[in-house]
PDB file of C-alpha atoms and ligand atoms in Angstrom:
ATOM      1  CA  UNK V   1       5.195   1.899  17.733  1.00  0.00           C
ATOM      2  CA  UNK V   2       7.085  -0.044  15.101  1.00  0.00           C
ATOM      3  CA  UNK V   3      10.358  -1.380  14.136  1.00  0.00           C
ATOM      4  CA  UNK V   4      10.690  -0.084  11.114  1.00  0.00           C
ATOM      5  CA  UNK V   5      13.199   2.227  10.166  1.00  0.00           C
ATOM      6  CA  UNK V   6      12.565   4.979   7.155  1.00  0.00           C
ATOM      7  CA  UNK V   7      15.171   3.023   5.035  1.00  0.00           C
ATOM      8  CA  UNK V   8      12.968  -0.015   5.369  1.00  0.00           C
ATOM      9  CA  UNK V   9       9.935   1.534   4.715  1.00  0.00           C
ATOM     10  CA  UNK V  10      11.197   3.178   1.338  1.00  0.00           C
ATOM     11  CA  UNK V  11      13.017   0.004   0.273  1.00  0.00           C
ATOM     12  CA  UNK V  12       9.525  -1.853   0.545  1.00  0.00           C
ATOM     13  CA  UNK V  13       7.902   1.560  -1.073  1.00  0.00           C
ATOM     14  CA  UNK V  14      10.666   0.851  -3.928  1.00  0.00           C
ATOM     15  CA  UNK V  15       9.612  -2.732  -4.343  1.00  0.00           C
ATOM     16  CA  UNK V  16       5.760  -1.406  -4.827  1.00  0.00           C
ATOM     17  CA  UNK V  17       6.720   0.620  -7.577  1.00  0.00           C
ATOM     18  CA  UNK V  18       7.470  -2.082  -9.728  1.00  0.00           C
ATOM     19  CA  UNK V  19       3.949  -3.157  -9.692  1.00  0.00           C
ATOM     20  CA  UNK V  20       3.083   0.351 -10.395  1.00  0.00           C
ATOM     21  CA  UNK V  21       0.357   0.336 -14.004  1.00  0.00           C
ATOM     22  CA  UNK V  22       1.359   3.881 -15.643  1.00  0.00           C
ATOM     23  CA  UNK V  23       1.504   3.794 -19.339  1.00  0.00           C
ATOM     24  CA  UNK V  24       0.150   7.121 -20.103  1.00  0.00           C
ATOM     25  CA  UNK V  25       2.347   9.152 -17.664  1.00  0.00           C
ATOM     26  CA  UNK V  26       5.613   6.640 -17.523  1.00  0.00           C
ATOM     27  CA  UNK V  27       6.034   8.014 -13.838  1.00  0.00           C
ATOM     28  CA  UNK V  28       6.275   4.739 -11.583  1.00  0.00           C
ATOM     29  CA  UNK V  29       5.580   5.281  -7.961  1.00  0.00           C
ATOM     30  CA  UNK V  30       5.163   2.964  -4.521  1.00  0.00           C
ATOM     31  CA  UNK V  31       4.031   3.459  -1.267  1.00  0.00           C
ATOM     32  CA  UNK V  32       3.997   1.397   1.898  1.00  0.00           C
ATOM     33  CA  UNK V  33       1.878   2.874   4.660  1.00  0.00           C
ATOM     34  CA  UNK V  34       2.863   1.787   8.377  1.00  0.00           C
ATOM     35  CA  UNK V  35       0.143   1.446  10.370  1.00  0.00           C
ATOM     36  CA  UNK V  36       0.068   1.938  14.029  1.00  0.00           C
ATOM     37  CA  UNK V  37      -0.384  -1.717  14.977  1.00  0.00           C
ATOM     38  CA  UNK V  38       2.621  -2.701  13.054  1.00  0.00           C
ATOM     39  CA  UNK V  39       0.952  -3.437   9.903  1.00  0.00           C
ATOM     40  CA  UNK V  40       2.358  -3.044   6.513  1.00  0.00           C
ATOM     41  CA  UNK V  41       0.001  -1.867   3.679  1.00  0.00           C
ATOM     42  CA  UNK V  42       2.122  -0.968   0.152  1.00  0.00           C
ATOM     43  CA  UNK V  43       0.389   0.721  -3.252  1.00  0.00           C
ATOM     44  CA  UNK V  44       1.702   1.685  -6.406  1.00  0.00           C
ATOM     45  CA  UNK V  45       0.011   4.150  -9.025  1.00  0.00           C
ATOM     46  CA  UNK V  46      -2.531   2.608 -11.195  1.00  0.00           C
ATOM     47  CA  UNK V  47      -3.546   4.519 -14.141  1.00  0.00           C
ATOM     48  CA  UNK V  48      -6.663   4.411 -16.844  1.00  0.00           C
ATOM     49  CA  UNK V  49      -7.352   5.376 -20.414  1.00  0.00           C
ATOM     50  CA  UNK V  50      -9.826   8.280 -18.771  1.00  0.00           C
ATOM     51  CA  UNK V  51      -7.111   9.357 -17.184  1.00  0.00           C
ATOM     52  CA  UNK V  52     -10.067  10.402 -13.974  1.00  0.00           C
ATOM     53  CA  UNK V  53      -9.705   6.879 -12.319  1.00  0.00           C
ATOM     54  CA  UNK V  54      -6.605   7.009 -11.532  1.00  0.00           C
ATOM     55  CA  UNK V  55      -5.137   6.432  -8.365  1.00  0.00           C
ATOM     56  CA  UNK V  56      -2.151   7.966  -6.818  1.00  0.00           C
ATOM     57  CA  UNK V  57       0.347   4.881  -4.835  1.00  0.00           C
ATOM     58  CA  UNK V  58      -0.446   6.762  -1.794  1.00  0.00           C
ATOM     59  CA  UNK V  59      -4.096   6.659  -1.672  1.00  0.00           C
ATOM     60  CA  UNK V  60      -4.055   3.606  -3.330  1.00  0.00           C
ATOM     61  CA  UNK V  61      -2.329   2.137   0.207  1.00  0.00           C
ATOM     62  CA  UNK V  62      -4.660   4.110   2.430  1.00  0.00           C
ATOM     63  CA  UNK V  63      -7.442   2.719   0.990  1.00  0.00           C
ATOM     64  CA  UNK V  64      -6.309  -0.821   1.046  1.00  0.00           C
ATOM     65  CA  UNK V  65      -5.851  -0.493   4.615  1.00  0.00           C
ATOM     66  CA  UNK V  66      -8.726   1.520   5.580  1.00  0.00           C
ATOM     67  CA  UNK V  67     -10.707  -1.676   3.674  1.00  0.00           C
ATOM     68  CA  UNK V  68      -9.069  -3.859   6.037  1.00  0.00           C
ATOM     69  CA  UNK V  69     -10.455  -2.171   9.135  1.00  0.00           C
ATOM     70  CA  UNK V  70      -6.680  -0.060  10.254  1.00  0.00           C
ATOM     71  CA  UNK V  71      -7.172   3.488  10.010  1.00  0.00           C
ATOM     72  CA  UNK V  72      -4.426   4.721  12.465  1.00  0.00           C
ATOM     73  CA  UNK V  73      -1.141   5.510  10.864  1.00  0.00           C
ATOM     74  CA  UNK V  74       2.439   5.940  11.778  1.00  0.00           C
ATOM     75  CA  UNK V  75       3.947   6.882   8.562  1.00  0.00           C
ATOM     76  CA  UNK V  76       4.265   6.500   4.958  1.00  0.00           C
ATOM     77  CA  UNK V  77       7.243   6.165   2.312  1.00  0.00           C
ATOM     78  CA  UNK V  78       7.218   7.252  -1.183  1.00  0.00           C
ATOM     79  CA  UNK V  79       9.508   6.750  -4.255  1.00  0.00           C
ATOM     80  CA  UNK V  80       8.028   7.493  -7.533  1.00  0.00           C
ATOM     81  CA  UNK V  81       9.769   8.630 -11.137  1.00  0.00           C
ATOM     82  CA  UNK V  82       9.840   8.285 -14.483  1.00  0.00           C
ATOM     83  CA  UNK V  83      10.109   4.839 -15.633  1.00  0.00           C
ATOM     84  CA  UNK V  84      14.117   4.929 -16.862  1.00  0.00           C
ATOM     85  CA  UNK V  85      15.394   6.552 -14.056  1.00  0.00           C
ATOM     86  CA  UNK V  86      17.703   3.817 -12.430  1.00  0.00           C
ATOM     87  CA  UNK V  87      16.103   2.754  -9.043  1.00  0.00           C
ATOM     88  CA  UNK V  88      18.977   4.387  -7.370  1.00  0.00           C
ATOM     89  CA  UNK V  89      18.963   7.820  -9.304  1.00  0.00           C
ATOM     90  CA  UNK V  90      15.602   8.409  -8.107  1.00  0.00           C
ATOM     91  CA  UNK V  91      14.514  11.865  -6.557  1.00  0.00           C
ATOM     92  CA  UNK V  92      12.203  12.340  -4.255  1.00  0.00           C
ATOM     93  CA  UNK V  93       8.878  12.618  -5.364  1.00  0.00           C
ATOM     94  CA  UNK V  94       6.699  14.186  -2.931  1.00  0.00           C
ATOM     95  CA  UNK V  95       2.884  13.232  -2.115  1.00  0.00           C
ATOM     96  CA  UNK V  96       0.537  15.208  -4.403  1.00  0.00           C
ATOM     97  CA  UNK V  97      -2.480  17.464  -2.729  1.00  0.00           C
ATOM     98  CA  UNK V  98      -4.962  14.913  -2.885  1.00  0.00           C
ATOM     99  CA  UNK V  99      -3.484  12.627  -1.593  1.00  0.00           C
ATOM    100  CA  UNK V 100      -2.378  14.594   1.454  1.00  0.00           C
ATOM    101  CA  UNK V 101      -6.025  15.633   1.875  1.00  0.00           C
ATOM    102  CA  UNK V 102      -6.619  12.248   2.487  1.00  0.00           C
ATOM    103  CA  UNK V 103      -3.696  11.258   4.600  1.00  0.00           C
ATOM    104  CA  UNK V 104      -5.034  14.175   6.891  1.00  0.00           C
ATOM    105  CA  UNK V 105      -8.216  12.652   6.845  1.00  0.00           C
ATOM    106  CA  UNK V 106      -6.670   9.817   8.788  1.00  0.00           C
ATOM    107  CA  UNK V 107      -3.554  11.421  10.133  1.00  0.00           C
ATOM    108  CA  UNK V 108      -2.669  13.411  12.974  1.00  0.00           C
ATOM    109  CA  UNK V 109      -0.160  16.396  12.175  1.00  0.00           C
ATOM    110  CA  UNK V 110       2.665  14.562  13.141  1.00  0.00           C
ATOM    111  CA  UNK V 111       2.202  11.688  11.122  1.00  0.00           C
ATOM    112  CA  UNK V 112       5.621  11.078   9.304  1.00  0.00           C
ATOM    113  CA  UNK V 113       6.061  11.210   5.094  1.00  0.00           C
ATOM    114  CA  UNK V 114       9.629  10.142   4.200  1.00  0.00           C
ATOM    115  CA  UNK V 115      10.512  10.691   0.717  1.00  0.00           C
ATOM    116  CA  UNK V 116      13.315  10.021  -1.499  1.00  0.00           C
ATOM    117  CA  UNK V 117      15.229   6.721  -1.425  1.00  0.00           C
ATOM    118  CA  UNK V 118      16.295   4.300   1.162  1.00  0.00           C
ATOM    119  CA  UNK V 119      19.609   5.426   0.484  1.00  0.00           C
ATOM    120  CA  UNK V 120      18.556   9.337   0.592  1.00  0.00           C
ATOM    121  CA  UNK V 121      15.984   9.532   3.172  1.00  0.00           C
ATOM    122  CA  UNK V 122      13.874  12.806   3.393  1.00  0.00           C
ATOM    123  CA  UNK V 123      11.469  12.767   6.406  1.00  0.00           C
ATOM    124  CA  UNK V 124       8.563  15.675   6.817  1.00  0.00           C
ATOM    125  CA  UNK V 125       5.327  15.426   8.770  1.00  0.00           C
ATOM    126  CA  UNK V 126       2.008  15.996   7.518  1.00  0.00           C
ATOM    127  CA  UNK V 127       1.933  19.534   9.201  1.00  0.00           C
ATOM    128  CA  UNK V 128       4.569  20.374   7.222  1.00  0.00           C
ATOM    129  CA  UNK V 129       3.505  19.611   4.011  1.00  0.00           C
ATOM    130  CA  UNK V 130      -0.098  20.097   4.201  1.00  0.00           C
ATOM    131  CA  UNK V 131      -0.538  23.259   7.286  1.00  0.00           C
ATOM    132  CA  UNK V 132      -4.309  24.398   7.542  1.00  0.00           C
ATOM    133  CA  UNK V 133      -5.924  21.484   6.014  1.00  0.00           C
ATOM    134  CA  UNK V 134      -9.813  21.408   5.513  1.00  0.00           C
ATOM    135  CA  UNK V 135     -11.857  19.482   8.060  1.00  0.00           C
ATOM    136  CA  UNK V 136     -15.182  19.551   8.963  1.00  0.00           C
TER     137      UNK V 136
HETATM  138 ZN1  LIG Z   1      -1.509  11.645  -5.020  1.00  0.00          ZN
END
């Protein structure tokens, strides 16, 4: 298990989103993935002209970890929004549906998804938001 707290995890989420690249859409978001070895792996949206390779912040972490060999997870923490929202006026943003067809790719039901701010803390599990997901 880790040390980190929800509050920590969105803070570094928050810090992620200022790298996010999203110049067509103007909606910023980070992510920061806690792996189940302690690790820390953080994404932000990228975005392209052909709008198809795009990458959400959340996949965009899962795959930077699963590249470095750690595909058990803990939790993740999200803050996205549009680009002149004060940090701390944020709302949540919530993961979209391909990207939590991935997480349950790599996820167990109970793997934890806090949203909102570190401030505002909204914590649901990967059951909850994504019941009766497709597996093989
Ligand atoms: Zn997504």
């Amino acid at each position: 298990m880790s040390n980190f707290s929800s509050k920590q995890l969105l803070q570094k989420a928050l810090e992620a989103r200022r790298n996010a690249y999203a110049p067509y859409s103007g909606y910023l978001v980070g992510a920061c993935l806690l792996g189940k070895d302690g690790q820390l792996f953080t994404g932000c949206n990228i975005e392209n002209a052909a709008f198809g390779p795009s990458v959400c912040a959340e996949r965009c972490a899962i795959f930077k970890a699963v590249s470095e060999g750690c595909r058990n997870f803990t939790a993740i923490a999200i803050v996205g929004g549009p680009k002149d929202t004060p940090e701390e006026d944020l709302a949540p943003a919530y993961p979209c549906g391909v990207c939590r067809q991935v997480m349950a790719e790599f996820c167990e039901p109970d793997f934890q998804i806090y949203c909102g701010t570190p401030e505002h803390p909204e914590r649901y599990t990967l059951g909850e938001l994504l019941p009766k997901s497709f597996g093989l």
